[in-house]
PDB file of N, CA and C in Angstrom:
ATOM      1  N   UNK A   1      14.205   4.430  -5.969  1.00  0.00           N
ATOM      2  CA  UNK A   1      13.679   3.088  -5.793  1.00  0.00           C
ATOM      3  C   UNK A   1      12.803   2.765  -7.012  1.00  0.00           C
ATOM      4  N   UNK A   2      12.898   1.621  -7.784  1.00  0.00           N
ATOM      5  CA  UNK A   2      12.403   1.394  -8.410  1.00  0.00           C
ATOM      6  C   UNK A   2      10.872   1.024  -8.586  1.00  0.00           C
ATOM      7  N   UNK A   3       9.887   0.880  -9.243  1.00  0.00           N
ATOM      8  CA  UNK A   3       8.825   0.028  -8.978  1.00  0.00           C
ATOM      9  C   UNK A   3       8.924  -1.070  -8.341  1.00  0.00           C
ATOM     10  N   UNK A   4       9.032  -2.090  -8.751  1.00  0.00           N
ATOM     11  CA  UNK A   4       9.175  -3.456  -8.524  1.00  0.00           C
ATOM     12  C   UNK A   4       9.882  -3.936  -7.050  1.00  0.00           C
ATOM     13  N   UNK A   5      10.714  -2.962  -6.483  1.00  0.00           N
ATOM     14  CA  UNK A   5      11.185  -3.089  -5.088  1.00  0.00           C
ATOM     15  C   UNK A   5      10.461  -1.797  -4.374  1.00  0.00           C
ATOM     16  N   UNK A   6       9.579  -1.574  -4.829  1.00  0.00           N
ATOM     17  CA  UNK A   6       8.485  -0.515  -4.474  1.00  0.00           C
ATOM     18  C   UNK A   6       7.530  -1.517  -4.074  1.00  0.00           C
ATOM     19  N   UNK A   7       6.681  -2.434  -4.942  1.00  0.00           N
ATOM     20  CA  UNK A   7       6.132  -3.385  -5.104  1.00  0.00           C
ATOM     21  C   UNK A   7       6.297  -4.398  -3.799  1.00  0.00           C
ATOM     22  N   UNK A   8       7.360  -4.778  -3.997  1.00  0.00           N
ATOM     23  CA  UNK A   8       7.881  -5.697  -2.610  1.00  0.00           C
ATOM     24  C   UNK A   8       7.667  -5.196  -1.705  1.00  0.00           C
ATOM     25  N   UNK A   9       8.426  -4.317  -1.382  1.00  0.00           N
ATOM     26  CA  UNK A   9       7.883  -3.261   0.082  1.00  0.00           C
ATOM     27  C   UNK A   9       6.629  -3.146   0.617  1.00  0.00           C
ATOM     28  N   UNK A  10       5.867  -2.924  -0.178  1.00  0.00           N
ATOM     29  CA  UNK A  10       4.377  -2.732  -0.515  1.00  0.00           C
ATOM     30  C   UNK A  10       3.779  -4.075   0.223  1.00  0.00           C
ATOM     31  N   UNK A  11       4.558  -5.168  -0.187  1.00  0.00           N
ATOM     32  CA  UNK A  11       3.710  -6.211  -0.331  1.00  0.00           C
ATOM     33  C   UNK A  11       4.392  -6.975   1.426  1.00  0.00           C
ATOM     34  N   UNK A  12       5.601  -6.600   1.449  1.00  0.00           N
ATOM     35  CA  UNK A  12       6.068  -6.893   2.620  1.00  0.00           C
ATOM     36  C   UNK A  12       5.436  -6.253   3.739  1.00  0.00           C
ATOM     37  N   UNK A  13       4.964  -5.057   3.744  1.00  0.00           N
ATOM     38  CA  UNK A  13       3.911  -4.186   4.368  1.00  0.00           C
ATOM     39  C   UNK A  13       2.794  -5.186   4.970  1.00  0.00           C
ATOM     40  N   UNK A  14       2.045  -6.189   3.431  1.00  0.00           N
ATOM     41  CA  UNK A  14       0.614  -6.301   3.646  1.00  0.00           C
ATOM     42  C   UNK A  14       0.644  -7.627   4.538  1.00  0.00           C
ATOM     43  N   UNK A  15       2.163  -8.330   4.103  1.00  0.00           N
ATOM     44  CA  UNK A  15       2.082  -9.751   4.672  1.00  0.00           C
ATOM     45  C   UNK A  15       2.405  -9.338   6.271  1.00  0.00           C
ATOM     46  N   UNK A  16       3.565  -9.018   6.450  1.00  0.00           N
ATOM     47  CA  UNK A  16       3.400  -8.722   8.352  1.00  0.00           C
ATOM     48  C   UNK A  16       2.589  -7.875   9.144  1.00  0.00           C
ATOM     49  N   UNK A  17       2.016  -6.518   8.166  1.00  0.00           N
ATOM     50  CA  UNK A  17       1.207  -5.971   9.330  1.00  0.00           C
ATOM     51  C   UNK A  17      -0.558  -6.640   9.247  1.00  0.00           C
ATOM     52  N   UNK A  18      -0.987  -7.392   8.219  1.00  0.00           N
ATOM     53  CA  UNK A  18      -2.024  -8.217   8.193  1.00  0.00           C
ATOM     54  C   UNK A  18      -2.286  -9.256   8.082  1.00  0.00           C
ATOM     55  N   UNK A  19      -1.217 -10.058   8.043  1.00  0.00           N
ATOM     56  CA  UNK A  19      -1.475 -11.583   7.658  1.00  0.00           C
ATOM     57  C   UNK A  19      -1.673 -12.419   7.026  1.00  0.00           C
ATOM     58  N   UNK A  20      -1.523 -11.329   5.386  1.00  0.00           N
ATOM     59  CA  UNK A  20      -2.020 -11.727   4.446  1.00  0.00           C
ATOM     60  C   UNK A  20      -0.959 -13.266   3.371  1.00  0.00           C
ATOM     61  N   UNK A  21      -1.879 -13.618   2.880  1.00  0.00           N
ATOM     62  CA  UNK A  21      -0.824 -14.458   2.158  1.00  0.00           C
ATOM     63  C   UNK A  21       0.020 -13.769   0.964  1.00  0.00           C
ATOM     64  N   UNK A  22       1.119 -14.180   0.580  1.00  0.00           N
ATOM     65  CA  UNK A  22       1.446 -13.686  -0.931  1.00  0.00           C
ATOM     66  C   UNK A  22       0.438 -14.083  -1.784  1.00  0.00           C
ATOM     67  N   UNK A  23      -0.211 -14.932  -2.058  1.00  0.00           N
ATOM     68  CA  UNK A  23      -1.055 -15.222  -3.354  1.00  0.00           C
ATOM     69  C   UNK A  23      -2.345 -14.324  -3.392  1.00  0.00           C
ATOM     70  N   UNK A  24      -2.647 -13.831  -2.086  1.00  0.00           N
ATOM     71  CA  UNK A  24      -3.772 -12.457  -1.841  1.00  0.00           C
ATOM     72  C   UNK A  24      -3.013 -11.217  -2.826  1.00  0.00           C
ATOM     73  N   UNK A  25      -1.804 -10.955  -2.886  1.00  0.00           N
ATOM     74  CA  UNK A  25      -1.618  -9.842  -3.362  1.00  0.00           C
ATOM     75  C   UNK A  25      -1.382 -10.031  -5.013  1.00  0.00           C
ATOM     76  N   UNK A  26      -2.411  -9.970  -5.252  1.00  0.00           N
ATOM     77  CA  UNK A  26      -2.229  -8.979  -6.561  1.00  0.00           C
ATOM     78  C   UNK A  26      -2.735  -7.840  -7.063  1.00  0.00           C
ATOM     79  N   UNK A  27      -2.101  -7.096  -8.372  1.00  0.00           N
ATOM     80  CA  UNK A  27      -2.443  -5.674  -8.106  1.00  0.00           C
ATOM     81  C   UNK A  27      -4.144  -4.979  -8.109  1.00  0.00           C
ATOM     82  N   UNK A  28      -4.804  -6.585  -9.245  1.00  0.00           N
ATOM     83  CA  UNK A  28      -6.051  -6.412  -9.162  1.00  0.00           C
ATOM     84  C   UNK A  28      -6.952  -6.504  -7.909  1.00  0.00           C
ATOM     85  N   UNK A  29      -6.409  -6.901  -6.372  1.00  0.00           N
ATOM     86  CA  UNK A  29      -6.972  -7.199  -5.214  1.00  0.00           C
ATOM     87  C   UNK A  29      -7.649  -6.016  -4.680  1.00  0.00           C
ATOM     88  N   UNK A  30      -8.840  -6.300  -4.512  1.00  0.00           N
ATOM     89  CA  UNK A  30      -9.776  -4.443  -4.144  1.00  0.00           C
ATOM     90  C   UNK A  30      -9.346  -5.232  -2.621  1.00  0.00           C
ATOM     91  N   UNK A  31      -9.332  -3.431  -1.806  1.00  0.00           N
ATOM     92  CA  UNK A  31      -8.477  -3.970  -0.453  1.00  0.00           C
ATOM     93  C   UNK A  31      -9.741  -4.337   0.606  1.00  0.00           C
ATOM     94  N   UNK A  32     -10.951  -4.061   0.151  1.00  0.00           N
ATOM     95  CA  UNK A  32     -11.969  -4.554   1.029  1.00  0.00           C
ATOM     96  C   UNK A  32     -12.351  -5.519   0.804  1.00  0.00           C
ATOM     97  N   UNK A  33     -13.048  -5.636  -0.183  1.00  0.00           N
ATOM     98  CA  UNK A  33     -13.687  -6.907  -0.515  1.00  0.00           C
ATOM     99  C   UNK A  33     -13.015  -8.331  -0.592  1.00  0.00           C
ATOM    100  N   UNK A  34     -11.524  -8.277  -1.263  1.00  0.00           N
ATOM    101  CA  UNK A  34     -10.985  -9.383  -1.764  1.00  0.00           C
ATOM    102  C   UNK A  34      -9.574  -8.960  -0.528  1.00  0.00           C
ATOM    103  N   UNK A  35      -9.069  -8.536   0.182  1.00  0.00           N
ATOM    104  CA  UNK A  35      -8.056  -8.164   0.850  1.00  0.00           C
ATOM    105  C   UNK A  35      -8.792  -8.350   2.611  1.00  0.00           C
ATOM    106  N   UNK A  36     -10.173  -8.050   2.890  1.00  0.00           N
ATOM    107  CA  UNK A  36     -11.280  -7.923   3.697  1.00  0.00           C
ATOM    108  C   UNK A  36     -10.553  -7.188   4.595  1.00  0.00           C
ATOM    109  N   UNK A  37     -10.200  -5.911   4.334  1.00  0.00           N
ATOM    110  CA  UNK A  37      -9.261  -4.532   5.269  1.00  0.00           C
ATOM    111  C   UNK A  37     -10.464  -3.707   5.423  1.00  0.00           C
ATOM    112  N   UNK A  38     -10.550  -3.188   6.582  1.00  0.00           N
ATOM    113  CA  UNK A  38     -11.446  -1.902   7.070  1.00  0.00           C
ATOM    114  C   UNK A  38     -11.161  -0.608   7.114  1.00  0.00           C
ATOM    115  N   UNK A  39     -11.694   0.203   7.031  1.00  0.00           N
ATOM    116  CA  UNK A  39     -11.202   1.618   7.036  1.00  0.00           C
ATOM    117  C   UNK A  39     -10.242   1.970   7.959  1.00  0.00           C
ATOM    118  N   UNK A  40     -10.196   0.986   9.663  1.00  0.00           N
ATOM    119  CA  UNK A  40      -9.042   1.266  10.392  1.00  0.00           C
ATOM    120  C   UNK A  40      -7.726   0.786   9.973  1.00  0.00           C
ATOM    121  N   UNK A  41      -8.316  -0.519   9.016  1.00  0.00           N
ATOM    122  CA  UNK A  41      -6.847  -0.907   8.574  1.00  0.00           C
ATOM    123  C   UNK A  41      -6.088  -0.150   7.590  1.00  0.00           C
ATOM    124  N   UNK A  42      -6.638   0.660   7.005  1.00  0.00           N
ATOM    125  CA  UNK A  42      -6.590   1.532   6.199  1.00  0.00           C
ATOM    126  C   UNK A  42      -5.659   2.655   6.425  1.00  0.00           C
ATOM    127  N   UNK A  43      -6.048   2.688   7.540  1.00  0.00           N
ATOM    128  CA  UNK A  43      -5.151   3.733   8.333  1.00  0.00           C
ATOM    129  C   UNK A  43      -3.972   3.564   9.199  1.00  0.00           C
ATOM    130  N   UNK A  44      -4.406   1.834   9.301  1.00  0.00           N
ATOM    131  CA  UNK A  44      -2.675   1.065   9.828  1.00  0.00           C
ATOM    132  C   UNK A  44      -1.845   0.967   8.506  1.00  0.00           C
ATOM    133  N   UNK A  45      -2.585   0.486   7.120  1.00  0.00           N
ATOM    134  CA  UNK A  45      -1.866   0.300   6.723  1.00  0.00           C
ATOM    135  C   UNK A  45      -0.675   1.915   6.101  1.00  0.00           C
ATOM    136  N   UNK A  46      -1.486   2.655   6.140  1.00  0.00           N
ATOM    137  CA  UNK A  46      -0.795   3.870   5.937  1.00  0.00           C
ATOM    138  C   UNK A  46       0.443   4.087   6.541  1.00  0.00           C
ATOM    139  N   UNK A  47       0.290   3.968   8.109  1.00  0.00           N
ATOM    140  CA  UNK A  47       1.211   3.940   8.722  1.00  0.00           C
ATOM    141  C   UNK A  47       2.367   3.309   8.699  1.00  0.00           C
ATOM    142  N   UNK A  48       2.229   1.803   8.274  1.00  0.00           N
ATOM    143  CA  UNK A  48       2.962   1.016   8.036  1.00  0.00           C
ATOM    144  C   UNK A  48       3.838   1.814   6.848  1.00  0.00           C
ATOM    145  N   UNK A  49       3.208   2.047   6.040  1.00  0.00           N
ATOM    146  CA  UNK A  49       4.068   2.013   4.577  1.00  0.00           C
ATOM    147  C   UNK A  49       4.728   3.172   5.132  1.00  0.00           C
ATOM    148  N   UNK A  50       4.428   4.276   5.497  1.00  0.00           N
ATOM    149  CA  UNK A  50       4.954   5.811   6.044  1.00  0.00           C
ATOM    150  C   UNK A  50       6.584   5.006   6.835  1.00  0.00           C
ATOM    151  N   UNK A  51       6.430   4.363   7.748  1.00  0.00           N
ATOM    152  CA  UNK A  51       7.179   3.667   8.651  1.00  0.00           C
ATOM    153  C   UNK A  51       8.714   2.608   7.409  1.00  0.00           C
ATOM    154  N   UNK A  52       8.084   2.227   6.493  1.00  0.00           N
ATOM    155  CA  UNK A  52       8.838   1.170   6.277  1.00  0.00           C
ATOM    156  C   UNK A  52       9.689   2.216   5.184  1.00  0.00           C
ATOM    157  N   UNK A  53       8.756   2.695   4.300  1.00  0.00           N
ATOM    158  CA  UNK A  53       9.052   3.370   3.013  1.00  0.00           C
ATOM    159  C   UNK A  53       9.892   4.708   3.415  1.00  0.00           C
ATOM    160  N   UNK A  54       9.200   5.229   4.783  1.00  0.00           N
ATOM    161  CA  UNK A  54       9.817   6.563   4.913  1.00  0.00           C
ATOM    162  C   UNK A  54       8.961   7.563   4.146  1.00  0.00           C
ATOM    163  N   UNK A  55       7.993   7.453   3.774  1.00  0.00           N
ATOM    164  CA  UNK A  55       7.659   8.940   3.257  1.00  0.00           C
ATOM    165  C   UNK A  55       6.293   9.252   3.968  1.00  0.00           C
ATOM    166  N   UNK A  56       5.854  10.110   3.796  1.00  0.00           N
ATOM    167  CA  UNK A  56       4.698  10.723   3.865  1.00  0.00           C
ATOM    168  C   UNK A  56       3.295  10.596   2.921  1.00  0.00           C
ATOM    169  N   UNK A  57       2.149  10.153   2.828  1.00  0.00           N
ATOM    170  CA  UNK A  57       1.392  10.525   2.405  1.00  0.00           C
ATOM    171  C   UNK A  57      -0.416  10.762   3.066  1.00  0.00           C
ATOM    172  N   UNK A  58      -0.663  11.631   2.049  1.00  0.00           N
ATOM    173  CA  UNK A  58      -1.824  12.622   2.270  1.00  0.00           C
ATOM    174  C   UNK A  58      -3.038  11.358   2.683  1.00  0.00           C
ATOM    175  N   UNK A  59      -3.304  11.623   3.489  1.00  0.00           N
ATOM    176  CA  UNK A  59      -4.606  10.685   4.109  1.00  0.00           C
ATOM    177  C   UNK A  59      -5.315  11.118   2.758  1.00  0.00           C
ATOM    178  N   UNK A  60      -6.016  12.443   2.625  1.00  0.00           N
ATOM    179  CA  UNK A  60      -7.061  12.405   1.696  1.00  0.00           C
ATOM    180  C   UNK A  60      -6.780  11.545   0.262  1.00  0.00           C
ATOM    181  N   UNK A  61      -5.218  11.555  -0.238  1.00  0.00           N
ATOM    182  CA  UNK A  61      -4.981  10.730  -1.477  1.00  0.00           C
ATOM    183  C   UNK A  61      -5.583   9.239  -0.947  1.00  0.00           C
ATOM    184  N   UNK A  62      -5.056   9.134  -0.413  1.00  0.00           N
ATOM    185  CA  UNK A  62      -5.161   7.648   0.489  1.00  0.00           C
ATOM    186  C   UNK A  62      -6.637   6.744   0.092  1.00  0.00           C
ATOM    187  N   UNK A  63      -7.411   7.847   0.402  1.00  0.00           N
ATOM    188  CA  UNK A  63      -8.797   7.198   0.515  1.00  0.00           C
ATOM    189  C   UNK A  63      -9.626   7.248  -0.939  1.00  0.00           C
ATOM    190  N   UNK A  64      -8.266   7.259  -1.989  1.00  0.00           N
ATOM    191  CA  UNK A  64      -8.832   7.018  -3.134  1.00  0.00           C
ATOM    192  C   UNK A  64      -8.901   5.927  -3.515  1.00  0.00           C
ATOM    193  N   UNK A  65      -7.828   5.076  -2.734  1.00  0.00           N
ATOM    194  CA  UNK A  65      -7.442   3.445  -2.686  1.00  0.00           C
ATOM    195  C   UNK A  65      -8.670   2.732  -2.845  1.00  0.00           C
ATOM    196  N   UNK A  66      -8.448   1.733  -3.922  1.00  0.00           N
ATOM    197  CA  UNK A  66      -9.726   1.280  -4.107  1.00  0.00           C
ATOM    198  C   UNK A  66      -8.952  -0.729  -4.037  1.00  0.00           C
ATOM    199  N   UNK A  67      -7.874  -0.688  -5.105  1.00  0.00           N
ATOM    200  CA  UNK A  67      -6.974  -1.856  -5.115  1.00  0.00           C
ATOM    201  C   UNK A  67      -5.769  -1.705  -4.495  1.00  0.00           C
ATOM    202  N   UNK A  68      -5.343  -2.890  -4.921  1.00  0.00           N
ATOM    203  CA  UNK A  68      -3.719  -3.027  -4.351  1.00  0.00           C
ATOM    204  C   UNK A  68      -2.875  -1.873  -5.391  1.00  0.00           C
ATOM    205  N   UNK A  69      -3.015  -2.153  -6.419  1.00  0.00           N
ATOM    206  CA  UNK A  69      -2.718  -1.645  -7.445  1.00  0.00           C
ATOM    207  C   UNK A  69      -2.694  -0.116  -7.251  1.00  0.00           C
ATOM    208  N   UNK A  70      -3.945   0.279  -7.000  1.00  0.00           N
ATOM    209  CA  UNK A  70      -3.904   1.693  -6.859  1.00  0.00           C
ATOM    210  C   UNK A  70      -2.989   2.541  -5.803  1.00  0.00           C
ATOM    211  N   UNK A  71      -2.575   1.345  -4.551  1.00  0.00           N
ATOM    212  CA  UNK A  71      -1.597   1.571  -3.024  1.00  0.00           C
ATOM    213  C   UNK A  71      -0.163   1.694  -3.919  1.00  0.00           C
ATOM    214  N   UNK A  72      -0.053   1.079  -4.635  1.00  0.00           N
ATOM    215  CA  UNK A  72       1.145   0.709  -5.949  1.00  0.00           C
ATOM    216  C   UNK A  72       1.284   2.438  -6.521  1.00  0.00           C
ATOM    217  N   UNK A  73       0.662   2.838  -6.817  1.00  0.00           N
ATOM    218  CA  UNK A  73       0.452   3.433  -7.673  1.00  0.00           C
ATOM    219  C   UNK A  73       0.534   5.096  -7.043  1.00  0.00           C
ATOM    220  N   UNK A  74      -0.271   4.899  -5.863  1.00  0.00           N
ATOM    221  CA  UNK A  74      -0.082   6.140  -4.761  1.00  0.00           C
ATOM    222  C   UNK A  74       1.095   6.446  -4.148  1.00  0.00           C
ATOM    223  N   UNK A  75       1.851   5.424  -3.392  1.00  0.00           N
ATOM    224  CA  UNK A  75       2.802   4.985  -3.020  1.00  0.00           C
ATOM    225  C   UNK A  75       3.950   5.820  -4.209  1.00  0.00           C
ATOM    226  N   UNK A  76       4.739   5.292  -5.369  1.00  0.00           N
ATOM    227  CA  UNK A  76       5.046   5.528  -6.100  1.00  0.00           C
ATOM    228  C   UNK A  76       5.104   7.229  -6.857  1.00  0.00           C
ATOM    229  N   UNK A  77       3.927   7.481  -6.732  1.00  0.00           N
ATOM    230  CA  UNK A  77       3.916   8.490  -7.177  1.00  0.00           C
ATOM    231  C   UNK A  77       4.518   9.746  -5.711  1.00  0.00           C
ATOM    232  N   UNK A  78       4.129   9.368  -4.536  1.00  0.00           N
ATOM    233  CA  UNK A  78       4.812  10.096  -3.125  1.00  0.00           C
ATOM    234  C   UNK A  78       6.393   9.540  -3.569  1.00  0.00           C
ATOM    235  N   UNK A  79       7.084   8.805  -3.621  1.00  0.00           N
ATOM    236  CA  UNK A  79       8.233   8.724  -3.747  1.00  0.00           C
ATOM    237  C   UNK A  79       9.036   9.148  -4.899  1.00  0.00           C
ATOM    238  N   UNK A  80       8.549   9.567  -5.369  1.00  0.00           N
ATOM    239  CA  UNK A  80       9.005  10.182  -6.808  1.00  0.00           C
ATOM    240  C   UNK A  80       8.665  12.002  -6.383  1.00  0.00           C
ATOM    241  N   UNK A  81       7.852  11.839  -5.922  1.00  0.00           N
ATOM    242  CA  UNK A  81       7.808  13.555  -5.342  1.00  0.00           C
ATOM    243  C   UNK A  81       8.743  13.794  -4.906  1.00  0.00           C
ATOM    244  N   UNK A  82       8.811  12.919  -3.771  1.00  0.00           N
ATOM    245  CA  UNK A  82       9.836  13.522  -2.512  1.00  0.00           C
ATOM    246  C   UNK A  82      11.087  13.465  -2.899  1.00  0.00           C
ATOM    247  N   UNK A  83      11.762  12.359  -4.135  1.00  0.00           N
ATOM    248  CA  UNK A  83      13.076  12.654  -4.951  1.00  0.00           C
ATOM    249  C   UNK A  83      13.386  13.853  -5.964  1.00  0.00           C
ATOM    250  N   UNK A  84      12.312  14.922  -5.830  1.00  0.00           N
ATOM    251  CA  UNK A  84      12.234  16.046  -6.102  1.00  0.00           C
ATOM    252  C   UNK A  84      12.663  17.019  -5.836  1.00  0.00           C
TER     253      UNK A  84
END
């Protein structure tokens, strides 16, 4: 899977399991402040992506998430593992 339909996924994630608009997502969006997600959502949103994407990732990576960008970036790097 490429980035960019990595990206989508990602973003298809943020719009149905939160409500978010498309124009909320960009990669510079910190997921608290400018996204206003809580640590539980944090942990939905995990789920979500685990669910849609199919893979697995490490809660502890997880909570390095600071932006969207960085979910981009985490994300990505688990799927490239697991094609390993």
């Amino acid at each position: 899977m490429d980035k960019q339909t990595l990206i989508n996924e990602i973003n298809q994630v943020m719009i149905e399991g939160f409500e978010l608009e498309p124009s909320q997502l960009k990669p510079e969006a910190k997921i608290v402040d400018d996204l206003e997600l809580d640590s539980l959502d944090a942990i939905d949103m995990l789920v979500f992506l685990e669910e849609k994407i199919n893979i697995k990732v490490d809660a502890e990576t997880f909570r390095t998430v600071k932006t969207l960008d960085d979910v981009y970036n985490v994300v990505e790097q688990v799927v490239r593992e697991s094609n390993n």
